PDB file of C-alpha atoms in Angstrom:
ATOM      1  CA  MET A   1     115.549  98.419 116.796  1.00  0.00           C
ATOM      2  CA  ALA A   2     116.096  98.033 113.075  1.00  0.00           C
ATOM      3  CA  ASP A   3     114.302  95.298 111.201  1.00  0.00           C
ATOM      4  CA  LEU A   4     115.189  93.594 107.960  1.00  0.00           C
ATOM      5  CA  GLU A   5     113.370  90.706 106.388  1.00  0.00           C
ATOM      6  CA  SER A   6     113.855  88.696 103.261  1.00  0.00           C
ATOM      7  CA  ARG A   7     110.457  88.454 101.641  1.00  0.00           C
ATOM      8  CA  ALA A   8     111.810  85.682  99.460  1.00  0.00           C
ATOM      9  CA  ASP A   9     114.913  83.576  99.690  1.00  0.00           C
ATOM     10  CA  VAL A  10     117.264  83.536  96.761  1.00  0.00           C
ATOM     11  CA  PHE A  11     115.502  82.073  93.748  1.00  0.00           C
ATOM     12  CA  THR A  12     115.824  81.974  90.001  1.00  0.00           C
ATOM     13  CA  THR A  13     113.010  83.361  87.937  1.00  0.00           C
ATOM     14  CA  ASP A  14     111.100  81.366  85.338  1.00  0.00           C
ATOM     15  CA  GLU A  15     111.923  83.820  82.562  1.00  0.00           C
ATOM     16  CA  PRO A  16     114.715  84.354  82.023  1.00  0.00           C
ATOM     17  CA  GLU A  17     116.445  81.687  84.072  1.00  0.00           C
ATOM     18  CA  THR A  18     119.570  83.830  84.257  1.00  0.00           C
ATOM     19  CA  VAL A  19     118.284  86.025  87.090  1.00  0.00           C
ATOM     20  CA  VAL A  20     118.773  85.432  90.817  1.00  0.00           C
ATOM     21  CA  VAL A  21     116.653  87.656  93.078  1.00  0.00           C
ATOM     22  CA  VAL A  22     117.019  88.844  96.677  1.00  0.00           C
ATOM     23  CA  ARG A  23     114.076  90.861  98.010  1.00  0.00           C
ATOM     24  CA  LEU A  24     114.537  92.811 101.232  1.00  0.00           C
ATOM     25  CA  THR A  25     112.080  94.758 103.376  1.00  0.00           C
ATOM     26  CA  GLY A  26     112.613  96.934 106.417  1.00  0.00           C
ATOM     27  CA  GLU A  27     115.738  98.866 107.304  1.00  0.00           C
ATOM     28  CA  VAL A  28     119.214  98.285 105.899  1.00  0.00           C
ATOM     29  CA  ASP A  29     121.602  99.723 108.457  1.00  0.00           C
ATOM     30  CA  LEU A  30     124.486  98.703 110.707  1.00  0.00           C
ATOM     31  CA  THR A  31     122.385  96.181 112.630  1.00  0.00           C
ATOM     32  CA  THR A  32     120.873  94.465 109.580  1.00  0.00           C
ATOM     33  CA  ALA A  33     123.523  94.759 106.868  1.00  0.00           C
ATOM     34  CA  GLU A  34     125.118  91.387 107.631  1.00  0.00           C
ATOM     35  CA  HIS A  35     121.783  89.640 107.059  1.00  0.00           C
ATOM     36  CA  ALA A  36     121.443  91.399 103.706  1.00  0.00           C
ATOM     37  CA  ALA A  37     125.054  90.576 102.809  1.00  0.00           C
ATOM     38  CA  ASP A  38     124.400  86.894 103.621  1.00  0.00           C
ATOM     39  CA  ARG A  39     121.495  86.904 101.169  1.00  0.00           C
ATOM     40  CA  LEU A  40     123.628  88.558  98.512  1.00  0.00           C
ATOM     41  CA  ARG A  41     126.451  86.041  99.013  1.00  0.00           C
ATOM     42  CA  ALA A  42     123.965  83.210  98.487  1.00  0.00           C
ATOM     43  CA  ALA A  43     122.713  84.913  95.323  1.00  0.00           C
ATOM     44  CA  GLU A  44     126.264  85.401  94.054  1.00  0.00           C
ATOM     45  CA  ALA A  45     126.998  81.712  94.626  1.00  0.00           C
ATOM     46  CA  ALA A  46     123.889  80.784  92.638  1.00  0.00           C
ATOM     47  CA  ALA A  47     124.834  83.256  89.895  1.00  0.00           C
ATOM     48  CA  ALA A  48     128.378  81.894  89.685  1.00  0.00           C
ATOM     49  CA  ALA A  49     127.030  78.354  89.322  1.00  0.00           C
ATOM     50  CA  ASP A  50     125.316  79.260  86.037  1.00  0.00           C
ATOM     51  CA  PRO A  51     127.083  82.359  84.634  1.00  0.00           C
ATOM     52  CA  PRO A  52     126.426  84.973  83.561  1.00  0.00           C
ATOM     53  CA  ALA A  53     123.415  85.263  85.821  1.00  0.00           C
ATOM     54  CA  VAL A  54     122.274  88.695  86.950  1.00  0.00           C
ATOM     55  CA  VAL A  55     121.869  89.200  90.701  1.00  0.00           C
ATOM     56  CA  VAL A  56     118.842  91.386  91.389  1.00  0.00           C
ATOM     57  CA  LEU A  57     118.641  93.187  94.724  1.00  0.00           C
ATOM     58  CA  ASP A  58     115.058  94.362  95.172  1.00  0.00           C
ATOM     59  CA  LEU A  59     114.976  97.270  97.625  1.00  0.00           C
ATOM     60  CA  SER A  60     111.590  98.616  96.558  1.00  0.00           C
ATOM     61  CA  ARG A  61     110.120  97.827 100.015  1.00  0.00           C
ATOM     62  CA  VAL A  62     113.071  98.929 102.139  1.00  0.00           C
ATOM     63  CA  THR A  63     112.112 101.690 104.579  1.00  0.00           C
ATOM     64  CA  PHE A  64     115.613 102.978 105.367  1.00  0.00           C
ATOM     65  CA  LEU A  65     118.941 102.641 103.541  1.00  0.00           C
ATOM     66  CA  GLY A  66     121.968 103.680 105.582  1.00  0.00           C
ATOM     67  CA  SER A  67     125.544 104.236 104.487  1.00  0.00           C
ATOM     68  CA  VAL A  68     126.491 100.667 105.383  1.00  0.00           C
ATOM     69  CA  GLY A  69     123.825  99.492 102.932  1.00  0.00           C
ATOM     70  CA  LEU A  70     125.252 101.728 100.227  1.00  0.00           C
ATOM     71  CA  ALA A  71     128.755 100.372 100.848  1.00  0.00           C
ATOM     72  CA  MET A  72     127.381  96.824 100.798  1.00  0.00           C
ATOM     73  CA  MET A  73     125.868  97.392  97.352  1.00  0.00           C
ATOM     74  CA  VAL A  74     129.171  98.675  95.942  1.00  0.00           C
ATOM     75  CA  GLU A  75     131.055  95.731  97.460  1.00  0.00           C
ATOM     76  CA  HIS A  76     128.622  93.195  96.057  1.00  0.00           C
ATOM     77  CA  ASP A  77     128.573  94.898  92.663  1.00  0.00           C
ATOM     78  CA  GLN A  78     132.341  94.314  92.549  1.00  0.00           C
ATOM     79  CA  LEU A  79     131.994  90.724  93.804  1.00  0.00           C
ATOM     80  CA  CYS A  80     129.407  89.990  91.111  1.00  0.00           C
ATOM     81  CA  ALA A  81     131.696  91.423  88.441  1.00  0.00           C
ATOM     82  CA  ALA A  82     134.553  89.258  89.713  1.00  0.00           C
ATOM     83  CA  VAL A  83     132.559  86.065  89.038  1.00  0.00           C
ATOM     84  CA  GLY A  84     131.236  87.238  85.664  1.00  0.00           C
ATOM     85  CA  SER A  85     127.847  88.301  86.978  1.00  0.00           C
ATOM     86  CA  ARG A  86     126.212  91.696  87.475  1.00  0.00           C
ATOM     87  CA  LEU A  87     124.279  93.329  90.308  1.00  0.00           C
ATOM     88  CA  CYS A  88     121.076  95.131  89.404  1.00  0.00           C
ATOM     89  CA  VAL A  89     119.295  97.159  92.108  1.00  0.00           C
ATOM     90  CA  VAL A  90     115.513  97.612  91.959  1.00  0.00           C
ATOM     91  CA  VAL A  91     114.294 100.745  93.749  1.00  0.00           C
ATOM     92  CA  GLY A  92     110.756 101.215  92.451  1.00  0.00           C
ATOM     93  CA  ASP A  93     109.521 104.700  93.347  1.00  0.00           C
ATOM     94  CA  ASN A  94     110.938 104.337  96.859  1.00  0.00           C
ATOM     95  CA  ARG A  95     112.486 107.660  97.897  1.00  0.00           C
ATOM     96  CA  SER A  96     113.826 106.066 101.103  1.00  0.00           C
ATOM     97  CA  VAL A  97     116.183 104.097  98.881  1.00  0.00           C
ATOM     98  CA  TRP A  98     116.471 106.278  95.803  1.00  0.00           C
ATOM     99  CA  ARG A  99     117.527 109.449  97.648  1.00  0.00           C
ATOM    100  CA  PRO A 100     120.576 107.967  99.479  1.00  0.00           C
ATOM    101  CA  ILE A 101     121.695 106.321  96.225  1.00  0.00           C
ATOM    102  CA  GLN A 102     121.519 109.670  94.418  1.00  0.00           C
ATOM    103  CA  VAL A 103     123.239 111.628  97.203  1.00  0.00           C
ATOM    104  CA  ALA A 104     126.099 109.111  97.196  1.00  0.00           C
ATOM    105  CA  ARG A 105     126.111 109.303  93.379  1.00  0.00           C
ATOM    106  CA  LEU A 106     125.853 105.542  93.170  1.00  0.00           C
ATOM    107  CA  ASP A 107     123.283 105.903  90.408  1.00  0.00           C
ATOM    108  CA  THR A 108     126.297 106.593  88.162  1.00  0.00           C
ATOM    109  CA  VAL A 109     128.122 103.445  89.350  1.00  0.00           C
ATOM    110  CA  LEU A 110     125.462 100.783  89.936  1.00  0.00           C
ATOM    111  CA  THR A 111     122.789  99.442  87.606  1.00  0.00           C
ATOM    112  CA  ILE A 112     119.580 100.913  89.055  1.00  0.00           C
ATOM    113  CA  VAL A 113     116.128 100.049  87.681  1.00  0.00           C
ATOM    114  CA  SER A 114     112.664 100.972  88.854  1.00  0.00           C
ATOM    115  CA  THR A 115     110.854  97.664  88.368  1.00  0.00           C
ATOM    116  CA  PHE A 116     111.225  93.912  88.380  1.00  0.00           C
ATOM    117  CA  PRO A 117     110.988  91.826  86.251  1.00  0.00           C
ATOM    118  CA  LEU A 118     113.778  93.533  84.416  1.00  0.00           C
ATOM    119  CA  PRO A 119     113.389  94.849  80.905  1.00  0.00           C
ATOM    120  CA  HIS A 120     115.149  92.475  78.511  1.00  0.00           C
ATOM    121  CA  ASN A 121     117.782  95.098  77.666  1.00  0.00           C
ATOM    122  CA  GLU A 122     118.804  95.192  81.367  1.00  0.00           C
ATOM    123  CA  ILE A 123     119.456  91.445  81.335  1.00  0.00           C
ATOM    124  CA  ASP A 124     121.423  91.112  78.117  1.00  0.00           C
TER     125      ASP A 124
END
């Protein structure tokens, strides 16, 4: 059975205050994607309340990223753009996440960074 946890609920960082973070651990697949999407929707609502906040999806501790997770990221990237925000995906050195993103060529579509907090040029 797949497992997905939110290590932290949606929160805004101290510096800069224009970042809303969702951290996930475990597997992102068909059985857990709705939980992850719920967290992203909450982050998007927080970002829309104080635009142009960046929504950060931290996947650096995810152990499996399935195709439904990839599709979810594209969908939420578009939803963020629609409210004047931006989705930024943190992968760290996690090959379980990085490899599916590369195979799907989403590294050319999404904003992918290796660490959080974000470099200032990723926020501006």
